[in-house]
Short mmCIF file of N, CA and C in Angstrom, two decimals:
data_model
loop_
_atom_site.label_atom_id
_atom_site.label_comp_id
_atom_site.label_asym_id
_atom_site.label_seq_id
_atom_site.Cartn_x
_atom_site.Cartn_y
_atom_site.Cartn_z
N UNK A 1 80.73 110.09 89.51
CA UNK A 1 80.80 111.23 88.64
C UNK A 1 79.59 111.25 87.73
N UNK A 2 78.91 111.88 88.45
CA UNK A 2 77.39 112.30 86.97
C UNK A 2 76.99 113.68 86.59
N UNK A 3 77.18 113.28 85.59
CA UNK A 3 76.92 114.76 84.12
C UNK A 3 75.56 114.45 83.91
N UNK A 4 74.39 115.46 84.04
CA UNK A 4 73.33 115.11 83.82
C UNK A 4 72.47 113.95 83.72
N UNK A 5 72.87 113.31 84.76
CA UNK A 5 72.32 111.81 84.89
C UNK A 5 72.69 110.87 84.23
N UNK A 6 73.82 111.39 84.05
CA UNK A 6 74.59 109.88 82.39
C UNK A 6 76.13 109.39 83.68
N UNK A 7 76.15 108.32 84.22
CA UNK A 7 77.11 108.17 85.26
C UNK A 7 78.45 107.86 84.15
N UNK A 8 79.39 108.47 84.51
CA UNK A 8 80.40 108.63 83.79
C UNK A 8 81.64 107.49 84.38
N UNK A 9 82.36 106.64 83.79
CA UNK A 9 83.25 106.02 84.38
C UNK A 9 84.59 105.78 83.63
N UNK A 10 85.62 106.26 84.78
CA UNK A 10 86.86 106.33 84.58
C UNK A 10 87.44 105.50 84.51
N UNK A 11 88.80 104.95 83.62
CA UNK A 11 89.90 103.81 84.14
C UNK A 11 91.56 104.58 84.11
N UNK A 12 92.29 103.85 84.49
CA UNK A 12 93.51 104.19 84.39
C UNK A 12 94.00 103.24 82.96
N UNK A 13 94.66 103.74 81.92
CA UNK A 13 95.30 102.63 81.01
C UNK A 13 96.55 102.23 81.64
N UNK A 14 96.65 100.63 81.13
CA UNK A 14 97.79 100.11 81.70
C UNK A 14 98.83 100.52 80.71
N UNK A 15 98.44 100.93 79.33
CA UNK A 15 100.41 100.96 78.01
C UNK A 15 100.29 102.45 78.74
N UNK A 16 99.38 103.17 78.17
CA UNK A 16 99.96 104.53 78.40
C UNK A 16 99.73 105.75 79.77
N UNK A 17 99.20 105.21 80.91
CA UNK A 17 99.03 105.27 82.49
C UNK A 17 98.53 106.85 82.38
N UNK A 18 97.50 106.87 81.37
CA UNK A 18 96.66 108.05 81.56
C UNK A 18 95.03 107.65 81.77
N UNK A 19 94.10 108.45 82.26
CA UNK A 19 92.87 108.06 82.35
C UNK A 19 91.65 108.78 81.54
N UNK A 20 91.15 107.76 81.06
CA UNK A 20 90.16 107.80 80.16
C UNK A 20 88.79 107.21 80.82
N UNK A 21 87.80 108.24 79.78
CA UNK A 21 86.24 107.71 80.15
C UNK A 21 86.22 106.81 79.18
N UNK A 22 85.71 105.79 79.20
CA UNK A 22 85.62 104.08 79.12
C UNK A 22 84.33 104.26 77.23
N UNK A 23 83.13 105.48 77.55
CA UNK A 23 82.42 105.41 76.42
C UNK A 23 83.28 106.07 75.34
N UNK A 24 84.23 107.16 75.89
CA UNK A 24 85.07 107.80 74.36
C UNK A 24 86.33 106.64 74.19
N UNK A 25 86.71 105.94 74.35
CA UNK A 25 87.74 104.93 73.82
C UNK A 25 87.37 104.54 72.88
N UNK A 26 88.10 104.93 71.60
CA UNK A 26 88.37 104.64 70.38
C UNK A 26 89.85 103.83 69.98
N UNK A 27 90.06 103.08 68.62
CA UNK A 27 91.11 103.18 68.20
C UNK A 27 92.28 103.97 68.03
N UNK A 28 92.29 105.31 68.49
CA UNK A 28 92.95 106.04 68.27
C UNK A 28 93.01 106.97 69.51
N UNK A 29 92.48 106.47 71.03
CA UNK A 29 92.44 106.88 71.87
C UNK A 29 94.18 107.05 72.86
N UNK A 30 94.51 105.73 72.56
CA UNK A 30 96.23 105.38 73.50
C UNK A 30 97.28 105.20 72.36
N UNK A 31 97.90 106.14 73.07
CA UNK A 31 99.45 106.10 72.28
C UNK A 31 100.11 106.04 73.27
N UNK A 32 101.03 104.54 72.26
CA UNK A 32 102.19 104.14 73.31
C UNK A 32 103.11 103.20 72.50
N UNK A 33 103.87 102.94 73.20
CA UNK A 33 105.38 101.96 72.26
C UNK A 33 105.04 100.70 72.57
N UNK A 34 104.80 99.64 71.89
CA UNK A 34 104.78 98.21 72.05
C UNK A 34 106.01 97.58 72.81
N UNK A 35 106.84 98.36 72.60
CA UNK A 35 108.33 97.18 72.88
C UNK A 35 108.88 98.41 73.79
N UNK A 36 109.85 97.68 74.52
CA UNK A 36 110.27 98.17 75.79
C UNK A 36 111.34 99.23 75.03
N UNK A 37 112.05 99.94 75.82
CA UNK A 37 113.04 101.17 75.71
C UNK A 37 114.23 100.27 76.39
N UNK A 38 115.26 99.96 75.40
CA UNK A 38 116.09 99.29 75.88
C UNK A 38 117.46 100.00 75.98
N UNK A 39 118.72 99.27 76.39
CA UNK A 39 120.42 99.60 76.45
C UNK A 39 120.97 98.80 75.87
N UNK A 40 121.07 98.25 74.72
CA UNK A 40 121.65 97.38 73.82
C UNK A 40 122.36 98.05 72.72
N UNK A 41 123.29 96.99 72.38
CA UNK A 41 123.55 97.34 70.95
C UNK A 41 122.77 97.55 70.14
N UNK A 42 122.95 98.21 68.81
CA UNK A 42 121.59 97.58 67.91
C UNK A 42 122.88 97.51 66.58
N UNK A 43 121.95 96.76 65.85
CA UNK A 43 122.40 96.03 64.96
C UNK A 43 123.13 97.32 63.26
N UNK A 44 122.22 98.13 63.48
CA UNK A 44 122.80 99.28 62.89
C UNK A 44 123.36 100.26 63.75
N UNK A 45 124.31 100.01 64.40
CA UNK A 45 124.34 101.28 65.78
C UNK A 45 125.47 102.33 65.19
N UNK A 46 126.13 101.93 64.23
CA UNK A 46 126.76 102.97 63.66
C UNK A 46 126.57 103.91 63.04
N UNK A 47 125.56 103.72 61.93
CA UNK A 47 124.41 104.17 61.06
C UNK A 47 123.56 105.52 61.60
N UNK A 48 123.22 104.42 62.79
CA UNK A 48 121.49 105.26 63.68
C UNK A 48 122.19 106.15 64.84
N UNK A 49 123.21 105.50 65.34
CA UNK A 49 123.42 106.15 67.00
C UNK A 49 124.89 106.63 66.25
N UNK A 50 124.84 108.19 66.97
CA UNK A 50 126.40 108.58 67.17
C UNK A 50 127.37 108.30 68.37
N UNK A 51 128.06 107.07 68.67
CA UNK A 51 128.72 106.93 69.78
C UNK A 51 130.34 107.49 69.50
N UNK A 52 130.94 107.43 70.67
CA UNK A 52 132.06 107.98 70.95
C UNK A 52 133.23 106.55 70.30
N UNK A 53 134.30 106.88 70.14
CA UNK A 53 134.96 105.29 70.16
C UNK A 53 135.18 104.73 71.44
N UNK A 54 135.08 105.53 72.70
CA UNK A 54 135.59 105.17 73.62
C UNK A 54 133.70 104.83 74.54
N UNK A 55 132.77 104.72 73.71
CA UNK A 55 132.02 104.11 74.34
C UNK A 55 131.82 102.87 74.50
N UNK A 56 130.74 102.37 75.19
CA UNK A 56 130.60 100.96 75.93
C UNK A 56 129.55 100.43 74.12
N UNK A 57 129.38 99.27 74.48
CA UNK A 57 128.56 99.05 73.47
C UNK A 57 127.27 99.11 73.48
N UNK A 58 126.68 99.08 74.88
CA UNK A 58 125.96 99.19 75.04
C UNK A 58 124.96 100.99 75.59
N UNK A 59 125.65 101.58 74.94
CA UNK A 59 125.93 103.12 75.57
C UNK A 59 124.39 103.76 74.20
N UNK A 60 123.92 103.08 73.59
CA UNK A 60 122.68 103.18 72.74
C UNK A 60 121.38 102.78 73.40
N UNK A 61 120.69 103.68 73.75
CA UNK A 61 119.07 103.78 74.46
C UNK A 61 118.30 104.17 73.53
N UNK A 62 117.02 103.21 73.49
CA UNK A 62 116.44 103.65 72.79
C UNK A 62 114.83 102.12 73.03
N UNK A 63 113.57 103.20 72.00
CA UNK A 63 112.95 102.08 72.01
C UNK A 63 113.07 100.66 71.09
N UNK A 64 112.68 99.71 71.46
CA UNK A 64 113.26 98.79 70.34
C UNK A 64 111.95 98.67 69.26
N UNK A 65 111.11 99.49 69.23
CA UNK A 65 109.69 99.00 68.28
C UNK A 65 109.82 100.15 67.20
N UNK A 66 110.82 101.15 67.70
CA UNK A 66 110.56 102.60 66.67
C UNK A 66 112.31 103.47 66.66
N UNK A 67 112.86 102.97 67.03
CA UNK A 67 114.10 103.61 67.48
C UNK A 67 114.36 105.04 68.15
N UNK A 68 113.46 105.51 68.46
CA UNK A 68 113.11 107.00 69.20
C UNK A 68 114.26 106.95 70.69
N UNK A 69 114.71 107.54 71.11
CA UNK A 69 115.92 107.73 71.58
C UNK A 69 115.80 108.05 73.10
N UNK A 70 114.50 109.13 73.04
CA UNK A 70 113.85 109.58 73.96
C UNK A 70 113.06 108.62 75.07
N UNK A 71 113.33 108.34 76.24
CA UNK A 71 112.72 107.63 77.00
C UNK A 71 111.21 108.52 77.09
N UNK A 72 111.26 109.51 77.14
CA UNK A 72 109.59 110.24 77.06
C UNK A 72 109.09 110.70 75.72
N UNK A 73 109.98 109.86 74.41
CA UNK A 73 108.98 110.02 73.38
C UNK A 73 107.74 109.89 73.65
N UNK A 74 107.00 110.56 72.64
CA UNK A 74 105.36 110.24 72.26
C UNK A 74 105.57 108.77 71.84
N UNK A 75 103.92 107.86 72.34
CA UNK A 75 104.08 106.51 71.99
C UNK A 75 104.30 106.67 70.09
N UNK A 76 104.85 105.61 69.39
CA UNK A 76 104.76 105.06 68.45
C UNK A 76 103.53 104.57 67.64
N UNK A 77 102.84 104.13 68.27
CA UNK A 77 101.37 103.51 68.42
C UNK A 77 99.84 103.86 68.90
N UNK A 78 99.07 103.38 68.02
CA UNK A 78 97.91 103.84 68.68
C UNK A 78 96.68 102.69 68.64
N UNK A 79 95.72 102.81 69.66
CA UNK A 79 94.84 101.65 69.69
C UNK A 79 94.13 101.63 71.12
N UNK A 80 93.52 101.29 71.34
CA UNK A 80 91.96 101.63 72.24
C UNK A 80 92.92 101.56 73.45
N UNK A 81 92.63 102.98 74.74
CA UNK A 81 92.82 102.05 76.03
C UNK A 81 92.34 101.00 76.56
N UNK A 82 93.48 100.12 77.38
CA UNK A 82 93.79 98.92 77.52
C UNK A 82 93.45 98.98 79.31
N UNK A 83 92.74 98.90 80.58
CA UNK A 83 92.77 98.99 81.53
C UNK A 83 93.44 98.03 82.12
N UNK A 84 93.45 98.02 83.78
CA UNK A 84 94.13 97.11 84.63
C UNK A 84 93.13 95.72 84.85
N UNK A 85 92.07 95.80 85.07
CA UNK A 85 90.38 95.40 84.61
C UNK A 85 90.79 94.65 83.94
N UNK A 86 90.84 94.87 82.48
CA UNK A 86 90.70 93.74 81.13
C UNK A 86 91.74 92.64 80.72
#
């Protein structure tokens, strides 16, 4: 890929599995969640999650780094893409 003779190079990020040119990666380039999206209890689950009484206990999804609920939240986080490479 060349833009006026400047060879341009792509990666795939490994947190947030979008692709970026390698010279614009900044700190503020990848957003993504540090900690996995789990099915656990959580420790405030009464508080944070509205469950049923007749749910399981484990019937609360969510991420465990931000509590976002959404398996396709926006990441939590931000910080340079990370490639498969590095």
């Amino acid at each position: 890929m060349e833009n006026g003779g400047i060879q341009r190079v792509e990666k795939l990020c490994r947190r947030c599995k979008q692709i970026y040119e390698i010279s614009e990666n900044s700190s503020s380039s990848c957003k993504f969640h540090p900690s996995f999206f789990v099915s656990r209890r959580h420790d405030d689950q009464r508080r944070y999650y509205e469950l049923g009484p007749d749910d399981p206990p484990y019937a609360a999804k969510f991420f465990d780094c931000c509590g976002a609920e959404d398996p396709d939240a926006s990441g939590c986080t931000t910080d340079f893409h990370i490639s498969y490479d590095d």
